[in-house]
Amino acid sequence: MIEIRHRDSGEVLAEIDRDSLVGADLRDMRLDGADLSGLDLSGADLSASDLVGARLHGTCLREAILVGAQLRAADLAEANLTRARLGADRPSRAAMLNAARLAGADLTSTDLRNVELRQADLAGATLAHADLRGADFQGANLVRVRAHRALLIKANLAEADLSGADLRDSHLNDANLTRARLCEADLGSAFSDGFTVLNLANLEGADLRGARLCHASAQDANFRYADLSDADLTDAVLGGAILHRADLTGADFTRVELASVTLEFANVSKARNAQVPSYKKNLR
């Protein structure tokens, strides 16, 4: 018999007639505030369970099912969520992790489609190969996350902090990155012929100082008012992109085709290696 107790009061919230919680059926349970830290819940089914404010620090949730689970303000720091399922085709069916703590957590190949992670702390977390399509990270702390080859198509990253993030070879098509912080972020590739995709992404007002965008594909992306100071855009594909009033001080445009790029009132004169067609008007 396993007793699950409240993290603060010690009250018994549930009694599970098992010797282990590996693969346990914990669906639709009231476990808000539960202390599950350090336990092995590999393959457990926690679908639609209430885990608001629960303590899952260092818990193994490898391949666990958490679709529809309520994890607001839960502590999942250092937890192992490799290949866990939290996402769903529709936001109403996905897990909710607003204000959750996931610092240092391993979310490799995790399904987080349409999951809410607003104001969540994912500093130093691993999101490599994760499916984050449509996920909502507004205002989240994603400093130094390792998210190479992640799917962030149509994800909401508005005002998120991705400073120092490893986003190499990721897909951020149509992602919302308005006013996001991407200082020193790596949006390049780990392969000689690879690239990160930012086509149709909205980076208006984003902070990309010192970011690496070598070979990135950012066609039709919106960089209005973005700060690209000292960013490396070598060999980037920017066809149809808008850099209206962007700060390009020290940005490297080596071998970047600028013919179809909107550059009105951007300070191109302070950029490096920018070959601007003579017919471009209103440049600074």
mmCIF file of C-alpha atoms in Angstrom:
data_model
loop_
_atom_site.group_PDB
_atom_site.id
_atom_site.type_symbol
_atom_site.label_atom_id
_atom_site.label_comp_id
_atom_site.label_asym_id
_atom_site.label_seq_id
_atom_site.Cartn_x
_atom_site.Cartn_y
_atom_site.Cartn_z
ATOM 1 C CA MET A 1 0.000 0.000 0.000
ATOM 2 C CA ILE A 2 1.337 3.421 -1.018
ATOM 3 C CA GLU A 3 0.080 6.554 0.702
ATOM 4 C CA ILE A 4 0.170 9.870 -1.140
ATOM 5 C CA ARG A 5 0.281 12.771 1.302
ATOM 6 C CA HIS A 6 -0.131 16.522 1.069
ATOM 7 C CA ARG A 7 3.176 18.360 0.738
ATOM 8 C CA ASP A 8 2.468 20.683 3.677
ATOM 9 C CA SER A 9 -0.155 19.206 5.970
ATOM 10 C CA GLY A 10 0.845 15.542 5.625
ATOM 11 C CA GLU A 11 -2.813 14.648 5.122
ATOM 12 C CA VAL A 12 -3.331 11.381 3.243
ATOM 13 C CA LEU A 13 -4.810 12.279 -0.142
ATOM 14 C CA ALA A 14 -4.894 8.794 -1.627
ATOM 15 C CA GLU A 15 -4.050 5.182 -0.839
ATOM 16 C CA ILE A 16 -2.843 3.103 -3.776
ATOM 17 C CA ASP A 17 -3.016 -0.658 -3.391
ATOM 18 C CA ARG A 18 0.291 -1.310 -5.143
ATOM 19 C CA ASP A 19 3.946 -1.832 -4.266
ATOM 20 C CA SER A 20 5.039 0.610 -6.972
ATOM 21 C CA LEU A 21 3.586 3.564 -8.896
ATOM 22 C CA VAL A 22 5.278 2.526 -12.132
ATOM 23 C CA GLY A 23 2.498 2.229 -14.719
ATOM 24 C CA ALA A 24 -0.135 3.017 -12.062
ATOM 25 C CA ASP A 25 -3.650 4.095 -13.018
ATOM 26 C CA LEU A 26 -4.036 7.503 -11.364
ATOM 27 C CA ARG A 27 -6.546 9.007 -13.741
ATOM 28 C CA ASP A 28 -8.887 11.788 -12.633
ATOM 29 C CA MET A 29 -7.529 11.880 -9.069
ATOM 30 C CA ARG A 30 -7.582 14.799 -6.627
ATOM 31 C CA LEU A 31 -3.889 15.178 -5.821
ATOM 32 C CA ASP A 32 -3.570 18.938 -5.529
ATOM 33 C CA GLY A 33 -0.662 19.793 -3.253
ATOM 34 C CA ALA A 34 0.520 16.168 -3.205
ATOM 35 C CA ASP A 35 4.135 15.278 -2.428
ATOM 36 C CA LEU A 36 5.331 12.943 -5.189
ATOM 37 C CA SER A 37 8.916 14.160 -5.220
ATOM 38 C CA GLY A 38 11.581 11.677 -6.208
ATOM 39 C CA LEU A 39 9.129 8.851 -6.930
ATOM 40 C CA ASP A 40 9.153 6.611 -9.988
ATOM 41 C CA LEU A 41 5.937 7.192 -11.945
ATOM 42 C CA SER A 42 7.259 5.894 -15.251
ATOM 43 C CA GLY A 43 4.395 5.040 -17.569
ATOM 44 C CA ALA A 44 1.784 6.079 -15.009
ATOM 45 C CA ASP A 45 -1.550 7.391 -16.285
ATOM 46 C CA LEU A 46 -2.390 10.712 -14.622
ATOM 47 C CA SER A 47 -4.839 11.885 -17.272
ATOM 48 C CA ALA A 48 -7.192 14.649 -16.076
ATOM 49 C CA SER A 49 -5.779 14.488 -12.537
ATOM 50 C CA ASP A 50 -5.619 17.559 -10.306
ATOM 51 C CA LEU A 51 -1.951 18.154 -9.449
ATOM 52 C CA VAL A 52 -2.153 21.887 -8.817
ATOM 53 C CA GLY A 53 0.713 22.934 -6.568
ATOM 54 C CA ALA A 54 1.970 19.358 -6.317
ATOM 55 C CA ARG A 55 5.610 18.621 -5.507
ATOM 56 C CA LEU A 56 7.177 16.468 -8.234
ATOM 57 C CA HIS A 57 10.767 17.621 -7.824
ATOM 58 C CA GLY A 58 13.083 15.019 -9.359
ATOM 59 C CA THR A 59 10.158 12.681 -10.048
ATOM 60 C CA CYS A 60 10.514 10.173 -12.891
ATOM 61 C CA LEU A 61 7.549 10.611 -15.245
ATOM 62 C CA ARG A 62 9.190 8.954 -18.209
ATOM 63 C CA GLU A 63 6.504 8.023 -20.767
ATOM 64 C CA ALA A 64 3.789 9.008 -18.301
ATOM 65 C CA ILE A 65 0.386 10.169 -19.563
ATOM 66 C CA LEU A 66 -0.616 13.608 -18.277
ATOM 67 C CA VAL A 67 -3.094 14.658 -20.945
ATOM 68 C CA GLY A 68 -5.606 17.082 -19.436
ATOM 69 C CA ALA A 69 -3.804 17.153 -16.085
ATOM 70 C CA GLN A 70 -3.916 20.356 -14.033
ATOM 71 C CA LEU A 71 -0.339 21.203 -12.974
ATOM 72 C CA ARG A 72 -0.584 24.916 -12.300
ATOM 73 C CA ALA A 73 2.220 26.061 -9.955
ATOM 74 C CA ALA A 74 3.451 22.472 -9.602
ATOM 75 C CA ASP A 75 7.151 21.882 -8.840
ATOM 76 C CA LEU A 76 8.605 19.664 -11.578
ATOM 77 C CA ALA A 77 12.187 20.906 -11.312
ATOM 78 C CA GLU A 78 14.745 18.259 -12.365
ATOM 79 C CA ALA A 79 11.883 15.881 -13.213
ATOM 80 C CA ASN A 80 12.292 13.313 -15.997
ATOM 81 C CA LEU A 81 9.450 13.745 -18.479
ATOM 82 C CA THR A 82 11.147 12.045 -21.412
ATOM 83 C CA ARG A 83 8.548 10.972 -23.982
ATOM 84 C CA ALA A 84 5.717 11.865 -21.616
ATOM 85 C CA ARG A 85 2.353 12.826 -23.117
ATOM 86 C CA LEU A 86 0.843 16.124 -22.009
ATOM 87 C CA GLY A 87 -0.385 17.519 -25.310
ATOM 88 C CA ALA A 88 -3.523 17.121 -27.362
ATOM 89 C CA ASP A 89 -4.951 18.207 -30.693
ATOM 90 C CA ARG A 90 -7.061 20.846 -28.938
ATOM 91 C CA PRO A 91 -5.948 23.243 -26.161
ATOM 92 C CA SER A 92 -8.980 22.320 -24.038
ATOM 93 C CA ARG A 93 -7.727 18.746 -23.796
ATOM 94 C CA ALA A 94 -4.043 19.475 -23.160
ATOM 95 C CA ALA A 95 -2.345 19.720 -19.783
ATOM 96 C CA MET A 96 -2.119 23.087 -18.025
ATOM 97 C CA LEU A 97 1.210 24.100 -16.442
ATOM 98 C CA ASN A 98 0.876 27.848 -15.987
ATOM 99 C CA ALA A 99 3.407 29.136 -13.413
ATOM 100 C CA ALA A 100 4.825 25.616 -13.009
ATOM 101 C CA ARG A 101 8.493 25.129 -12.132
ATOM 102 C CA LEU A 102 10.351 22.939 -14.641
ATOM 103 C CA ALA A 103 13.879 24.253 -14.214
ATOM 104 C CA GLY A 104 16.382 21.619 -15.273
ATOM 105 C CA ALA A 105 13.642 19.160 -16.253
ATOM 106 C CA ASP A 106 14.210 16.666 -19.074
ATOM 107 C CA LEU A 107 11.424 16.952 -21.659
ATOM 108 C CA THR A 108 13.230 15.200 -24.498
ATOM 109 C CA SER A 109 10.763 14.031 -27.177
ATOM 110 C CA THR A 110 7.853 15.030 -24.935
ATOM 111 C CA ASP A 111 4.412 15.735 -26.424
ATOM 112 C CA LEU A 112 3.462 19.265 -25.330
ATOM 113 C CA ARG A 113 1.109 20.216 -28.157
ATOM 114 C CA ASN A 114 -1.194 23.092 -27.187
ATOM 115 C CA VAL A 115 -0.093 22.908 -23.535
ATOM 116 C CA GLU A 116 -0.302 26.106 -21.460
ATOM 117 C CA LEU A 117 3.011 27.077 -19.834
ATOM 118 C CA ARG A 118 2.458 30.782 -19.246
ATOM 119 C CA GLN A 119 4.909 32.311 -16.760
ATOM 120 C CA ALA A 120 6.427 28.852 -16.222
ATOM 121 C CA ASP A 121 10.089 28.477 -15.225
ATOM 122 C CA LEU A 122 11.950 26.187 -17.645
ATOM 123 C CA ALA A 123 15.442 27.608 -17.139
ATOM 124 C CA GLY A 124 18.026 25.073 -18.252
ATOM 125 C CA ALA A 125 15.401 22.508 -19.245
ATOM 126 C CA THR A 126 15.924 20.072 -22.128
ATOM 127 C CA LEU A 127 13.299 20.235 -24.885
ATOM 128 C CA ALA A 128 15.233 18.499 -27.649
ATOM 129 C CA HIS A 129 12.976 16.853 -30.257
ATOM 130 C CA ALA A 130 9.903 17.892 -28.229
ATOM 131 C CA ASP A 131 6.589 18.511 -29.991
ATOM 132 C CA LEU A 132 5.609 22.012 -28.868
ATOM 133 C CA ARG A 133 3.258 22.932 -31.674
ATOM 134 C CA GLY A 134 0.746 25.519 -30.501
ATOM 135 C CA ALA A 135 2.141 25.535 -26.947
ATOM 136 C CA ASP A 136 1.657 28.755 -24.967
ATOM 137 C CA PHE A 137 4.891 29.972 -23.324
ATOM 138 C CA GLN A 138 3.914 33.621 -22.920
ATOM 139 C CA GLY A 139 6.191 35.288 -20.367
ATOM 140 C CA ALA A 140 7.936 31.995 -19.566
ATOM 141 C CA ASN A 141 11.545 31.690 -18.414
ATOM 142 C CA LEU A 142 13.330 29.634 -21.071
ATOM 143 C CA VAL A 143 16.847 30.854 -20.361
ATOM 144 C CA ARG A 144 19.494 28.419 -21.637
ATOM 145 C CA VAL A 145 16.961 25.773 -22.670
ATOM 146 C CA ARG A 146 18.291 23.046 -24.938
ATOM 147 C CA ALA A 147 15.632 22.790 -27.620
ATOM 148 C CA HIS A 148 17.459 21.650 -30.736
ATOM 149 C CA ARG A 149 15.221 20.042 -33.353
ATOM 150 C CA ALA A 150 12.108 21.020 -31.407
ATOM 151 C CA LEU A 151 8.786 21.673 -33.137
ATOM 152 C CA LEU A 152 7.575 25.127 -32.100
ATOM 153 C CA ILE A 153 5.267 25.737 -35.036
ATOM 154 C CA LYS A 154 2.629 28.358 -34.111
ATOM 155 C CA ALA A 155 3.855 28.383 -30.501
ATOM 156 C CA ASN A 156 3.207 31.500 -28.440
ATOM 157 C CA LEU A 157 6.542 32.760 -27.053
ATOM 158 C CA ALA A 158 5.547 36.384 -26.654
ATOM 159 C CA GLU A 159 7.626 38.141 -23.972
ATOM 160 C CA ALA A 160 9.366 34.857 -23.119
ATOM 161 C CA ASP A 161 13.026 34.917 -22.087
ATOM 162 C CA LEU A 162 15.050 32.639 -24.373
ATOM 163 C CA SER A 163 18.448 34.175 -23.644
ATOM 164 C CA GLY A 164 21.230 31.737 -24.450
ATOM 165 C CA ALA A 165 18.733 29.145 -25.718
ATOM 166 C CA ASP A 166 19.865 26.375 -28.055
ATOM 167 C CA LEU A 167 17.228 26.361 -30.800
ATOM 168 C CA ARG A 168 19.375 24.860 -33.536
ATOM 169 C CA ASP A 169 17.483 23.113 -36.342
ATOM 170 C CA SER A 170 14.130 23.866 -34.697
ATOM 171 C CA HIS A 171 10.936 24.772 -36.527
ATOM 172 C CA LEU A 172 9.399 28.053 -35.389
ATOM 173 C CA ASN A 173 7.166 28.606 -38.399
ATOM 174 C CA ASP A 174 4.447 31.167 -37.665
ATOM 175 C CA ALA A 175 5.546 31.360 -34.004
ATOM 176 C CA ASN A 176 4.708 34.442 -31.945
ATOM 177 C CA LEU A 177 7.972 35.877 -30.558
ATOM 178 C CA THR A 178 6.854 39.468 -30.086
ATOM 179 C CA ARG A 179 9.026 41.231 -27.497
ATOM 180 C CA ALA A 180 10.744 37.923 -26.716
ATOM 181 C CA ARG A 181 14.303 38.012 -25.388
ATOM 182 C CA LEU A 182 16.699 35.968 -27.523
ATOM 183 C CA CYS A 183 20.054 37.474 -26.549
ATOM 184 C CA GLU A 184 22.924 35.142 -27.523
ATOM 185 C CA ALA A 185 20.395 32.481 -28.599
ATOM 186 C CA ASP A 186 21.566 29.947 -31.175
ATOM 187 C CA LEU A 187 19.141 29.714 -34.101
ATOM 188 C CA GLY A 188 21.713 28.239 -36.447
ATOM 189 C CA SER A 189 22.368 24.585 -37.176
ATOM 190 C CA ALA A 190 24.475 21.726 -35.905
ATOM 191 C CA PHE A 191 24.902 20.540 -39.514
ATOM 192 C CA SER A 192 26.683 22.057 -42.487
ATOM 193 C CA ASP A 193 23.509 21.883 -44.585
ATOM 194 C CA GLY A 194 20.957 22.410 -41.802
ATOM 195 C CA PHE A 195 18.974 25.460 -40.712
ATOM 196 C CA THR A 196 16.422 26.736 -38.221
ATOM 197 C CA VAL A 197 13.050 27.727 -39.689
ATOM 198 C CA LEU A 198 11.434 31.052 -38.754
ATOM 199 C CA ASN A 199 9.233 31.527 -41.789
ATOM 200 C CA LEU A 200 6.226 33.767 -41.042
ATOM 201 C CA ALA A 201 7.356 34.155 -37.416
ATOM 202 C CA ASN A 202 6.456 37.392 -35.633
ATOM 203 C CA LEU A 203 9.573 38.828 -33.936
ATOM 204 C CA GLU A 204 8.340 42.403 -33.622
ATOM 205 C CA GLY A 205 10.239 44.171 -30.855
ATOM 206 C CA ALA A 206 12.261 41.029 -30.064
ATOM 207 C CA ASP A 207 15.710 41.308 -28.483
ATOM 208 C CA LEU A 208 18.122 39.329 -30.671
ATOM 209 C CA ARG A 209 21.361 40.974 -29.593
ATOM 210 C CA GLY A 210 24.271 38.682 -30.349
ATOM 211 C CA ALA A 211 21.971 35.917 -31.596
ATOM 212 C CA ARG A 212 23.239 33.389 -34.122
ATOM 213 C CA LEU A 213 20.989 33.084 -37.191
ATOM 214 C CA CYS A 214 23.462 31.570 -39.662
ATOM 215 C CA HIS A 215 21.616 29.798 -42.502
ATOM 216 C CA ALA A 216 18.285 30.464 -40.748
ATOM 217 C CA SER A 217 15.236 30.572 -43.000
ATOM 218 C CA ALA A 218 13.165 33.578 -41.954
ATOM 219 C CA GLN A 219 11.117 34.222 -45.061
ATOM 220 C CA ASP A 220 8.218 36.629 -44.592
ATOM 221 C CA ALA A 221 9.168 36.991 -40.911
ATOM 222 C CA ASN A 222 8.368 40.206 -39.051
ATOM 223 C CA PHE A 223 11.403 41.870 -37.437
ATOM 224 C CA ARG A 224 9.833 45.327 -37.006
ATOM 225 C CA TYR A 225 11.571 47.267 -34.212
ATOM 226 C CA ALA A 226 13.645 44.175 -33.341
ATOM 227 C CA ASP A 227 17.140 44.617 -31.890
ATOM 228 C CA LEU A 228 19.559 42.620 -34.032
ATOM 229 C CA SER A 229 22.689 44.305 -32.741
ATOM 230 C CA ASP A 230 25.759 42.099 -33.348
ATOM 231 C CA ALA A 231 23.573 39.231 -34.568
ATOM 232 C CA ASP A 232 25.135 36.832 -37.076
ATOM 233 C CA LEU A 233 22.854 36.399 -40.091
ATOM 234 C CA THR A 234 25.469 34.897 -42.406
ATOM 235 C CA ASP A 235 23.763 33.002 -45.263
ATOM 236 C CA ALA A 236 20.308 33.590 -43.747
ATOM 237 C CA VAL A 237 17.322 33.496 -46.111
ATOM 238 C CA LEU A 238 15.203 36.608 -45.494
ATOM 239 C CA GLY A 239 13.034 36.822 -48.599
ATOM 240 C CA GLY A 240 9.954 38.926 -47.842
ATOM 241 C CA ALA A 241 11.076 39.666 -44.272
ATOM 242 C CA ILE A 242 10.294 43.038 -42.709
ATOM 243 C CA LEU A 243 13.088 44.840 -40.823
ATOM 244 C CA HIS A 244 11.314 48.197 -40.547
ATOM 245 C CA ARG A 245 13.133 50.324 -37.925
ATOM 246 C CA ALA A 246 15.146 47.324 -36.736
ATOM 247 C CA ASP A 247 18.435 48.002 -34.950
ATOM 248 C CA LEU A 248 21.087 46.411 -37.171
ATOM 249 C CA THR A 249 24.161 47.841 -35.465
ATOM 250 C CA GLY A 250 27.025 45.405 -36.017
ATOM 251 C CA ALA A 251 24.730 42.724 -37.509
ATOM 252 C CA ASP A 252 26.517 40.520 -40.071
ATOM 253 C CA PHE A 253 24.653 40.121 -43.388
ATOM 254 C CA THR A 254 27.336 38.176 -45.257
ATOM 255 C CA ARG A 255 25.818 36.589 -48.396
ATOM 256 C CA VAL A 256 22.279 37.647 -47.443
ATOM 257 C CA GLU A 257 20.007 38.605 -50.350
ATOM 258 C CA LEU A 258 18.259 41.853 -49.387
ATOM 259 C CA ALA A 259 16.406 42.614 -52.629
ATOM 260 C CA SER A 260 12.969 41.620 -51.307
ATOM 261 C CA VAL A 261 13.567 42.608 -47.672
ATOM 262 C CA THR A 262 11.759 45.654 -46.274
ATOM 263 C CA LEU A 263 14.445 47.881 -44.735
ATOM 264 C CA GLU A 264 12.666 51.227 -44.351
ATOM 265 C CA PHE A 265 14.203 53.299 -41.535
ATOM 266 C CA ALA A 266 16.479 50.450 -40.407
ATOM 267 C CA ASN A 267 20.036 51.602 -39.680
ATOM 268 C CA VAL A 268 21.591 49.444 -42.421
ATOM 269 C CA SER A 269 24.618 51.753 -42.566
ATOM 270 C CA LYS A 270 25.737 50.371 -39.197
ATOM 271 C CA ALA A 271 25.393 46.736 -40.266
ATOM 272 C CA ARG A 272 28.304 44.640 -41.535
ATOM 273 C CA ASN A 273 28.596 43.183 -45.039
ATOM 274 C CA ALA A 274 25.120 44.341 -46.064
ATOM 275 C CA GLN A 275 24.792 44.544 -49.864
ATOM 276 C CA VAL A 276 21.775 46.826 -50.217
ATOM 277 C CA PRO A 277 20.296 47.360 -53.712
ATOM 278 C CA SER A 278 20.607 50.968 -54.843
ATOM 279 C CA TYR A 279 16.842 51.378 -55.321
ATOM 280 C CA LYS A 280 16.080 50.862 -51.617
ATOM 281 C CA LYS A 281 14.714 54.085 -50.080
ATOM 282 C CA ASN A 282 14.427 55.603 -46.600
ATOM 283 C CA LEU A 283 17.460 53.810 -45.171
ATOM 284 C CA ARG A 284 19.454 55.040 -42.195
#
